[in-house]
GROMACS .gro file of C-alpha atoms in nm:
model
  425
    1MET     CA    1  10.246   9.967  10.063
    2LEU     CA    2  10.101   9.672  10.244
    3ASP     CA    3   9.770   9.690  10.437
    4PRO     CA    4   9.873   9.794  10.789
    5ALA     CA    5   9.619   9.525  10.926
    6LEU     CA    6   9.862   9.253  10.776
    7LEU     CA    7  10.142   9.381  10.973
    8ARG     CA    8   9.956   9.436  11.285
    9GLY     CA    9   9.736   9.121  11.298
   10HIS     CA   10   9.944   8.871  11.085
   11LEU     CA   11  10.303   8.974  11.139
   12ALA     CA   12  10.464   8.642  11.146
   13ASP     CA   13  10.283   8.521  10.840
   14THR     CA   14  10.363   8.839  10.654
   15ALA     CA   15  10.719   8.792  10.748
   16ARG     CA   16  10.731   8.443  10.611
   17ARG     CA   17  10.581   8.542  10.292
   18LEU     CA   18  10.812   8.835  10.248
   19ALA     CA   19  11.123   8.597  10.314
   20THR     CA   20  11.035   8.404   9.992
   21ARG     CA   21  11.116   8.734   9.819
   22GLY     CA   22  11.452   8.746   9.994
   23TYR     CA   23  11.329   9.024  10.215
   24THR     CA   24  11.396   8.994  10.589
   25LEU     CA   25  11.122   9.192  10.792
   26ASP     CA   26  11.252   9.321  11.118
   27THR     CA   27  10.957   9.209  11.314
   28ALA     CA   28  11.103   9.313  11.651
   29ALA     CA   29  11.161   9.663  11.531
   30PHE     CA   30  10.806   9.678  11.398
   31GLU     CA   31  10.659   9.542  11.716
   32ALA     CA   32  10.853   9.796  11.927
   33ILE     CA   33  10.746  10.087  11.707
   34GLU     CA   34  10.388   9.964  11.692
   35ALA     CA   35  10.375   9.920  12.084
   36GLU     CA   36  10.508  10.267  12.116
   37ARG     CA   37  10.243  10.389  11.878
   38LYS     CA   38   9.958  10.225  12.076
   39ARG     CA   39  10.097  10.358  12.405
   40VAL     CA   40  10.124  10.724  12.286
   41GLN     CA   41   9.807  10.704  12.101
   42THR     CA   42   9.608  10.583  12.416
   43GLU     CA   43   9.768  10.846  12.629
   44THR     CA   44   9.673  11.105  12.369
   45GLN     CA   45   9.302  10.996  12.362
   46GLU     CA   46   9.302  10.980  12.743
   47LEU     CA   47   9.433  11.338  12.765
   48GLN     CA   48   9.191  11.460  12.506
   49ASN     CA   49   8.903  11.310  12.705
   50LEU     CA   50   9.040  11.452  13.018
   51ARG     CA   51   9.064  11.805  12.866
   52ASN     CA   52   8.707  11.776  12.740
   53THR     CA   53   8.580  11.668  13.090
   54ARG     CA   54   8.764  11.951  13.266
   55SER     CA   55   8.649  12.202  13.009
   56LYS     CA   56   8.292  12.113  13.078
   57ALA     CA   57   8.363  12.133  13.448
   58ILE     CA   58   8.478  12.487  13.392
   59GLY     CA   59   8.176  12.584  13.224
   60GLN     CA   60   7.957  12.429  13.494
   61ALA     CA   61   8.155  12.597  13.764
   62LYS     CA   62   8.114  12.928  13.589
   63ALA     CA   63   7.746  12.884  13.562
   64LYS     CA   64   7.746  12.832  13.949
   65GLY     CA   65   7.957  13.143  14.001
   66GLU     CA   66   8.238  12.926  14.140
   67ASP     CA   67   8.617  12.993  14.131
   68THR     CA   68   8.768  12.821  13.812
   69THR     CA   69   9.124  12.915  13.857
   70ALA     CA   70   9.248  12.569  13.950
   71LEU     CA   71   9.051  12.396  13.677
   72MET     CA   72   9.171  12.639  13.414
   73ALA     CA   73   9.536  12.587  13.510
   74GLU     CA   74   9.481  12.217  13.506
   75VAL     CA   75   9.331  12.244  13.142
   76VAL     CA   76   9.638  12.447  13.045
   77GLY     CA   77   9.870  12.173  13.176
   78ILE     CA   78   9.676  11.901  12.995
   79GLY     CA   79   9.692  12.117  12.676
   80ASP     CA   80  10.074  12.124  12.712
   81ARG     CA   81  10.098  11.754  12.779
   82LEU     CA   82   9.850  11.684  12.476
   83LYS     CA   83  10.059  11.889  12.240
   84ALA     CA   84  10.376  11.704  12.340
   85ASN     CA   85  10.199  11.374  12.302
   86GLU     CA   86  10.060  11.460  11.957
   87GLN     CA   87  10.418  11.553  11.848
   88ALA     CA   88  10.554  11.233  11.992
   89LEU     CA   89  10.261  11.036  11.804
   90ALA     CA   90  10.345  11.204  11.473
   91GLU     CA   91  10.705  11.116  11.500
   92VAL     CA   92  10.624  10.751  11.577
   93GLN     CA   93  10.384  10.730  11.282
   94GLU     CA   94  10.660  10.878  11.059
   95ARG     CA   95  10.907  10.589  11.178
   96LEU     CA   96  10.630  10.340  11.121
   97ALA     CA   97  10.557  10.480  10.778
   98ALA     CA   98  10.937  10.492  10.683
   99LEU     CA   99  10.954  10.127  10.778
  100SER     CA  100  10.640  10.028  10.581
  101LEU     CA  101  10.758  10.209  10.273
  102GLY     CA  102  11.056   9.997  10.238
  103ILE     CA  103  10.851   9.675  10.254
  104PRO     CA  104  10.793   9.505   9.909
  105ASN     CA  105  10.451   9.365   9.803
  106LEU     CA  106  10.349   9.011   9.899
  107PRO     CA  107  10.372   8.747   9.619
  108HIS     CA  108  10.054   8.592   9.494
  109GLU     CA  109   9.998   8.228   9.583
  110SER     CA  110  10.044   8.131   9.220
  111VAL     CA  111  10.393   8.260   9.217
  112PRO     CA  112  10.670   7.984   9.235
  113GLU     CA  113  10.916   8.026   9.521
  114GLY     CA  114  11.285   8.094   9.427
  115SER     CA  115  11.577   8.326   9.485
  116ASP     CA  116  11.663   8.427   9.134
  117GLU     CA  117  11.581   8.381   8.762
  118SER     CA  118  11.669   8.012   8.765
  119ALA     CA  119  11.345   7.941   8.941
  120ASN     CA  120  11.132   8.127   8.695
  121ALA     CA  121  10.852   7.910   8.543
  122GLU     CA  122  10.809   7.906   8.141
  123GLN     CA  123  10.461   7.930   8.052
  124HIS     CA  124  10.483   7.892   7.676
  125ARG     CA  125  10.683   7.959   7.364
  126TRP     CA  126  10.576   8.105   7.034
  127GLY     CA  127  10.770   8.090   6.705
  128THR     CA  128  11.070   7.890   6.587
  129PRO     CA  129  11.414   8.052   6.601
  130ARG     CA  130  11.553   8.103   6.245
  131ALA     CA  131  11.824   7.877   6.121
  132PHE     CA  132  12.089   8.087   5.953
  133ASP     CA  133  12.314   7.960   5.663
  134PHE     CA  134  12.581   8.237   5.736
  135ALA     CA  135  12.764   8.377   6.022
  136VAL     CA  136  12.517   8.576   6.245
  137LYS     CA  137  12.603   8.930   6.334
  138ASP     CA  138  12.491   9.112   6.652
  139HIS     CA  139  12.292   9.437   6.641
  140VAL     CA  140  12.617   9.639   6.702
  141GLU     CA  141  12.790   9.497   6.389
  142LEU     CA  142  12.468   9.536   6.176
  143GLY     CA  143  12.424   9.895   6.291
  144ALA     CA  144  12.794   9.993   6.227
  145HIS     CA  145  12.683  10.026   5.853
  146LYS     CA  146  12.682  10.388   5.754
  147GLY     CA  147  12.711  10.482   6.126
  148TRP     CA  148  12.350  10.392   6.175
  149LEU     CA  149  12.413  10.289   6.539
  150ASP     CA  150  12.687  10.504   6.697
  151GLY     CA  151  12.775  10.451   7.054
  152ASP     CA  152  13.082  10.661   7.033
  153ALA     CA  153  12.890  10.966   6.931
  154GLY     CA  154  12.642  10.882   7.224
  155ALA     CA  155  12.940  10.869   7.465
  156LYS     CA  156  13.091  11.187   7.330
  157LEU     CA  157  12.736  11.366   7.397
  158SER     CA  158  12.649  11.214   7.724
  159GLY     CA  159  12.877  10.934   7.838
  160ALA     CA  160  12.851  10.560   7.847
  161ARG     CA  161  12.523  10.382   7.776
  162PHE     CA  162  12.385  10.637   7.534
  163THR     CA  163  12.350  10.588   7.168
  164VAL     CA  164  12.286  10.791   6.848
  165LEU     CA  165  12.073  10.617   6.583
  166ARG     CA  166  12.086  10.764   6.230
  167GLY     CA  167  11.923  10.712   5.880
  168GLU     CA  168  11.710  10.412   5.804
  169LEU     CA  169  11.773  10.250   6.146
  170ALA     CA  170  11.632  10.554   6.329
  171ARG     CA  171  11.333  10.535   6.097
  172LEU     CA  172  11.288  10.175   6.186
  173HIS     CA  173  11.302  10.253   6.550
  174ARG     CA  174  11.030  10.525   6.511
  175ALA     CA  175  10.820  10.279   6.286
  176LEU     CA  176  10.825  10.031   6.577
  177ALA     CA  177  10.689  10.281   6.822
  178GLN     CA  178  10.418  10.394   6.592
  179PHE     CA  179  10.310  10.032   6.507
  180MET     CA  180  10.293   9.945   6.877
  181LEU     CA  181  10.079  10.256   6.962
  182ASP     CA  182   9.837  10.198   6.671
  183LEU     CA  183   9.791   9.824   6.778
  184HIS     CA  184   9.727   9.900   7.126
  185THR     CA  185   9.493  10.195   7.086
  186GLN     CA  186   9.307  10.071   6.779
  187GLU     CA  187   9.275   9.696   6.846
  188HIS     CA  188   9.349   9.651   7.217
  189GLY     CA  189   9.131   9.948   7.350
  190TYR     CA  190   9.407  10.145   7.531
  191LEU     CA  191   9.375  10.533   7.547
  192GLU     CA  192   9.686  10.705   7.396
  193CYS     CA  193   9.835  10.936   7.643
  194ASN     CA  194  10.122  11.184   7.627
  195VAL     CA  195  10.258  11.239   7.979
  196PRO     CA  196  10.520  11.439   8.154
  197LEU     CA  197  10.874  11.293   8.152
  198ILE     CA  198  10.976  11.487   8.471
  199VAL     CA  199  10.758  11.434   8.782
  200ASN     CA  200  10.759  11.530   9.145
  201ALA     CA  201  10.860  11.314   9.436
  202ASP     CA  202  10.500  11.233   9.522
  203ALA     CA  203  10.456  11.053   9.186
  204MET     CA  204  10.768  10.853   9.254
  205HIS     CA  205  10.652  10.759   9.594
  206GLY     CA  206  10.311  10.669   9.453
  207THR     CA  207  10.447  10.395   9.215
  208GLY     CA  208  10.725  10.283   9.471
  209GLN     CA  209  11.042  10.427   9.313
  210LEU     CA  210  11.092  10.627   9.616
  211PRO     CA  211  11.225  10.614   9.875
  212LYS     CA  212  11.391  10.277   9.810
  213PHE     CA  213  11.525  10.315   9.449
  214GLU     CA  214  11.651  10.672   9.452
  215GLU     CA  215  11.979  10.568   9.323
  216ASP     CA  216  11.837  10.432   9.024
  217LEU     CA  217  11.676  10.766   8.922
  218PHE     CA  218  11.794  11.073   8.739
  219ALA     CA  219  11.689  11.399   8.909
  220THR     CA  220  11.685  11.769   8.825
  221GLU     CA  221  11.701  12.073   9.055
  222VAL     CA  222  11.584  12.418   8.979
  223GLY     CA  223  11.621  12.641   9.275
  224GLU     CA  224  11.489  12.444   9.567
  225THR     CA  225  11.265  12.229   9.359
  226ARG     CA  226  11.369  11.867   9.287
  227ARG     CA  227  11.200  11.656   9.026
  228TYR     CA  228  11.270  11.320   8.879
  229LEU     CA  229  11.315  11.186   8.513
  230ILE     CA  230  11.062  10.888   8.474
  231PRO     CA  231  11.218  10.546   8.451
  232THR     CA  232  10.902  10.434   8.282
  233ALA     CA  233  10.572  10.602   8.183
  234GLU     CA  234  10.405  10.383   8.437
  235VAL     CA  235  10.493  10.649   8.696
  236SER     CA  236  10.307  10.932   8.500
  237LEU     CA  237  10.007  10.715   8.387
  238THR     CA  238   9.939  10.545   8.721
  239ASN     CA  239   9.963  10.868   8.917
  240ILE     CA  240   9.694  11.025   8.702
  241VAL     CA  241   9.444  10.853   8.948
  242ARG     CA  242   9.641  10.952   9.264
  243ASP     CA  243   9.408  11.110   9.518
  244GLU     CA  244   9.108  11.027   9.293
  245ILE     CA  245   8.789  10.830   9.317
  246VAL     CA  246   8.712  10.670   8.994
  247GLU     CA  247   8.355  10.560   8.914
  248ALA     CA  248   8.289  10.186   8.864
  249ASP     CA  249   8.174  10.232   8.504
  250ALA     CA  250   8.515  10.386   8.413
  251LEU     CA  251   8.692  10.062   8.499
  252PRO     CA  252   8.910   9.905   8.380
  253LEU     CA  253   9.081  10.236   8.261
  254ARG     CA  254   9.332  10.122   8.018
  255MET     CA  255   9.605  10.368   7.898
  256ALA     CA  256   9.904  10.363   7.678
  257ALA     CA  257  10.203  10.598   7.631
  258HIS     CA  258  10.519  10.598   7.411
  259SER     CA  259  10.786  10.788   7.601
  260LEU     CA  260  11.154  10.830   7.675
  261CYS     CA  261  11.268  10.639   7.986
  262PHE     CA  262  11.562  10.726   8.202
  263ARG     CA  263  11.750  10.483   8.433
  264ALA     CA  264  12.077  10.530   8.620
  265GLU     CA  265  12.120  10.148   8.617
  266ALA     CA  266  12.308  10.158   8.942
  267GLY     CA  267  12.452   9.825   9.030
  268SER     CA  268  12.448   9.712   8.659
  269HIS     CA  269  12.813   9.793   8.586
  270GLY     CA  270  12.976   9.544   8.349
  271ARG     CA  271  12.643   9.406   8.229
  272ASP     CA  272  12.520   9.449   7.878
  273THR     CA  273  12.783   9.722   7.799
  274ARG     CA  274  12.776   9.643   7.425
  275GLY     CA  275  12.523   9.806   7.230
  276MET     CA  276  12.173   9.912   7.314
  277ILE     CA  277  12.043   9.636   7.540
  278ARG     CA  278  12.105   9.835   7.864
  279GLN     CA  279  12.083  10.208   7.819
  280HIS     CA  280  12.045  10.520   8.043
  281GLN     CA  281  11.794  10.666   7.798
  282PHE     CA  282  11.549  10.447   7.598
  283GLU     CA  283  11.194  10.429   7.466
  284LYS     CA  284  10.897  10.215   7.562
  285VAL     CA  285  10.535  10.191   7.486
  286GLU     CA  286  10.395  10.150   7.836
  287LEU     CA  287  10.052   9.984   7.922
  288VAL     CA  288   9.874  10.070   8.237
  289SER     CA  289   9.545   9.946   8.378
  290ILE     CA  290   9.332  10.070   8.662
  291ALA     CA  291   9.111   9.789   8.752
  292LYS     CA  292   8.826   9.662   9.010
  293PRO     CA  293   9.011   9.420   9.263
  294SER     CA  294   8.783   9.129   9.137
  295GLU     CA  295   8.898   9.173   8.785
  296SER     CA  296   9.263   9.257   8.819
  297PHE     CA  297   9.415   8.903   8.759
  298ASP     CA  298   9.209   8.869   8.445
  299GLU     CA  299   9.320   9.216   8.337
  300HIS     CA  300   9.688   9.099   8.400
  301GLU     CA  301   9.639   8.803   8.168
  302ARG     CA  302   9.481   9.034   7.901
  303MET     CA  303   9.768   9.300   7.927
  304THR     CA  304  10.032   9.023   7.883
  305ARG     CA  305   9.850   8.904   7.584
  306CYS     CA  306   9.840   9.241   7.422
  307ALA     CA  307  10.220   9.256   7.455
  308GLU     CA  308  10.262   8.908   7.310
  309VAL     CA  309  10.058   9.022   6.999
  310VAL     CA  310  10.316   9.289   6.928
  311LEU     CA  311  10.594   9.016   6.909
  312GLU     CA  312  10.374   8.780   6.701
  313ARG     CA  313  10.285   9.055   6.450
  314LEU     CA  314  10.662   9.124   6.414
  315GLY     CA  315  10.726   8.759   6.375
  316LEU     CA  316  10.970   8.741   6.664
  317PRO     CA  317  11.006   8.409   6.857
  318TYR     CA  318  10.943   8.448   7.232
  319ARG     CA  319  10.862   8.282   7.542
  320ARG     CA  320  10.644   8.387   7.843
  321MET     CA  321  10.811   8.347   8.200
  322LEU     CA  322  10.619   8.353   8.528
  323LEU     CA  323  10.876   8.529   8.769
  324CYS     CA  324  10.960   8.350   9.092
  325THR     CA  325  10.915   8.527   9.432
  326GLY     CA  326  11.287   8.629   9.434
  327ASP     CA  327  11.290   8.785   9.072
  328MET     CA  328  10.985   9.019   9.098
  329GLY     CA  329  10.991   9.393   9.110
  330PHE     CA  330  10.938   9.575   9.444
  331THR     CA  331  10.568   9.670   9.378
  332ALA     CA  332  10.446   9.344   9.191
  333THR     CA  333  10.244   9.048   9.339
  334LYS     CA  334  10.265   8.869   9.022
  335THR     CA  335  10.483   8.929   8.698
  336TYR     CA  336  10.504   8.783   8.351
  337ASP     CA  337  10.823   8.846   8.151
  338LEU     CA  338  10.818   8.817   7.784
  339GLU     CA  339  11.171   8.713   7.643
  340VAL     CA  340  11.245   8.750   7.277
  341TRP     CA  341  11.491   8.526   7.092
  342LEU     CA  342  11.824   8.708   6.991
  343PRO     CA  343  12.022   8.505   6.745
  344SER     CA  344  12.368   8.652   6.836
  345GLN     CA  345  12.329   8.535   7.188
  346ALA     CA  346  12.137   8.216   7.106
  347THR     CA  347  11.912   8.283   7.389
  348TYR     CA  348  11.595   8.466   7.502
  349ARG     CA  349  11.607   8.808   7.654
  350GLU     CA  350  11.353   9.019   7.833
  351ILE     CA  351  11.164   9.259   7.613
  352SER     CA  352  10.834   9.309   7.828
  353SER     CA  353  10.750   9.280   8.193
  354CYS     CA  354  10.372   9.279   8.290
  355SER     CA  355  10.285   9.308   8.661
  356ASN     CA  356   9.978   9.318   8.883
  357CYS     CA  357  10.048   9.534   9.185
  358VAL     CA  358   9.693   9.479   9.329
  359ASP     CA  359   9.645   9.758   9.588
  360PHE     CA  360   9.992   9.808   9.687
  361GLN     CA  361  10.051  10.125   9.465
  362ALA     CA  362   9.688  10.238   9.519
  363ARG     CA  363   9.730  10.247   9.891
  364ARG     CA  364  10.043  10.485   9.865
  365MET     CA  365   9.857  10.695   9.612
  366GLN     CA  366   9.509  10.689   9.781
  367ALA     CA  367   9.364  10.575   9.427
  368ARG     CA  368   9.021  10.449   9.477
  369TRP     CA  369   8.685  10.351   9.311
  370ARG     CA  370   8.341  10.377   9.436
  371ASN     CA  371   8.193  10.026   9.479
  372PRO     CA  372   7.834  10.048   9.373
  373ASP     CA  373   7.728   9.773   9.606
  374THR     CA  374   7.844   9.967   9.917
  375GLY     CA  375   7.853  10.319   9.784
  376LYS     CA  376   8.186  10.358   9.944
  377PRO     CA  377   8.536  10.430   9.808
  378GLU     CA  378   8.784  10.136   9.803
  379LEU     CA  379   9.138  10.094   9.676
  380VAL     CA  380   9.176  10.007   9.312
  381HIS     CA  381   9.414   9.760   9.161
  382THR     CA  382   9.689   9.889   8.934
  383LEU     CA  383   9.874   9.703   8.658
  384ASN     CA  384  10.157   9.795   8.435
  385GLY     CA  385  10.346   9.635   8.141
  386SER     CA  386  10.577   9.709   7.854
  387GLY     CA  387  10.401   9.685   7.521
  388VAL     CA  388  10.695   9.664   7.447
  389ALA     CA  389  11.051   9.804   7.485
  390VAL     CA  390  11.114   9.991   7.161
  391GLY     CA  391  11.500   9.960   7.169
  392ARG     CA  392  11.499   9.591   7.243
  393ALA     CA  393  11.240   9.536   6.968
  394LEU     CA  394  11.477   9.713   6.731
  395ILE     CA  395  11.758   9.486   6.830
  396ALA     CA  396  11.539   9.182   6.788
  397VAL     CA  397  11.421   9.272   6.440
  398MET     CA  398  11.774   9.361   6.319
  399GLU     CA  399  11.920   9.031   6.448
  400ASN     CA  400  11.626   8.801   6.348
  401TYR     CA  401  11.580   8.969   5.996
  402GLN     CA  402  11.931   9.019   5.908
  403ASN     CA  403  12.067   8.884   5.568
  404ALA     CA  404  12.404   8.758   5.467
  405ASP     CA  405  12.492   9.091   5.299
  406GLY     CA  406  12.430   9.282   5.625
  407SER     CA  407  12.090   9.426   5.502
  408ILE     CA  408  11.783   9.403   5.723
  409THR     CA  409  11.455   9.281   5.591
  410VAL     CA  410  11.167   9.506   5.725
  411PRO     CA  411  10.894   9.295   5.896
  412GLU     CA  412  10.565   9.327   5.692
  413ALA     CA  413  10.380   9.473   5.983
  414LEU     CA  414  10.627   9.775   5.970
  415ARG     CA  415  10.641   9.836   5.605
  416ARG     CA  416  10.349  10.089   5.600
  417TYR     CA  417  10.531  10.295   5.851
  418MET     CA  418  10.839  10.278   5.640
  419GLY     CA  419  10.696  10.394   5.314
  420GLY     CA  420  10.661  10.053   5.171
  421THR     CA  421  11.037   9.985   5.231
  422GLU     CA  422  11.112   9.598   5.235
  423ARG     CA  423  11.479   9.609   5.314
  424ILE     CA  424  11.721   9.862   5.461
  425ALA     CA  425  12.081   9.823   5.351
   0.00000   0.00000   0.00000
């Protein structure tokens, strides 16, 4: 969530910056609630001071042997008023918190303004899309061989947007995840973690999925306990530092996890219904960094580069896009998307998104570090990125490495994970 000082002291400027994201801040509502909070809080403090003063007067009167009946009755009355005011203050603060939790992060000054993806800014490209001398198949056609990619079986088991992988294609999918984890842990310095796939509401609040995006989440209920299936391992990894104070020499804390991810994809009906591009259940290798504020933008560049190396080692053409204000996620202040070339669509499609959230998530989680210069705890900066989406990487490998006979050449980087296999057919 945003620093309350920005809303209280720079409301108009904050509203203007939020408007570039397509978010309209109800400044009148905020000012009304904030004015009520100040009034009730001032009254509460005055009542507390009055009660303390009268309590001292009672002690002094008793010491003198004077009658304290009237003073004691007054203190009781003050106590009743104070209790009512404290309850009213708590209610106002809850309303203020509810409003604040729905406000997205502010865009960084380097982010281009725009309402949608058409305003995203290309940073660079890598690789040259392959020229085919035969009719290109998409990943669904390629996966139909021997039933390797079976959407019908997935639908029978679970419904639309689920897929069953079999045989060598399932093995290739596993090889991709193993390759990514080894690269990030052995060469890029991330600590491998295995994290829960089901988390509590506090974890979802901490990284910003709740309360705003509850319709996009899958949830479980056992008795009266409600938990959520993670949409990304970012949730579990980032919340490891919730309510913690991290020592300076432990930063940046870099973590990686390969996990299943679950998304209801609310509002995406009719989009990417063919194949594996947009699934309710998929896998990702997620990267998370917990950084000092002074280092987070350098860490953002580093994280994005780590994801790019995955695509380069696989020989997949891609481009890096700087997202505009209107296309960024709720918690991000700056985001790079990596888009991989898909021959069947003759276009680039997102395969990784790397974001710097600065202190937005940390404030919700109360995740802090101890600044050695002051000795005091301060909010950390949190970053997350896909390193990369395993299913989309599988699609990209299938399509970019397809052969005229429908076979798929295994990228050299994956062959040691495939027992030396050079081609699946």
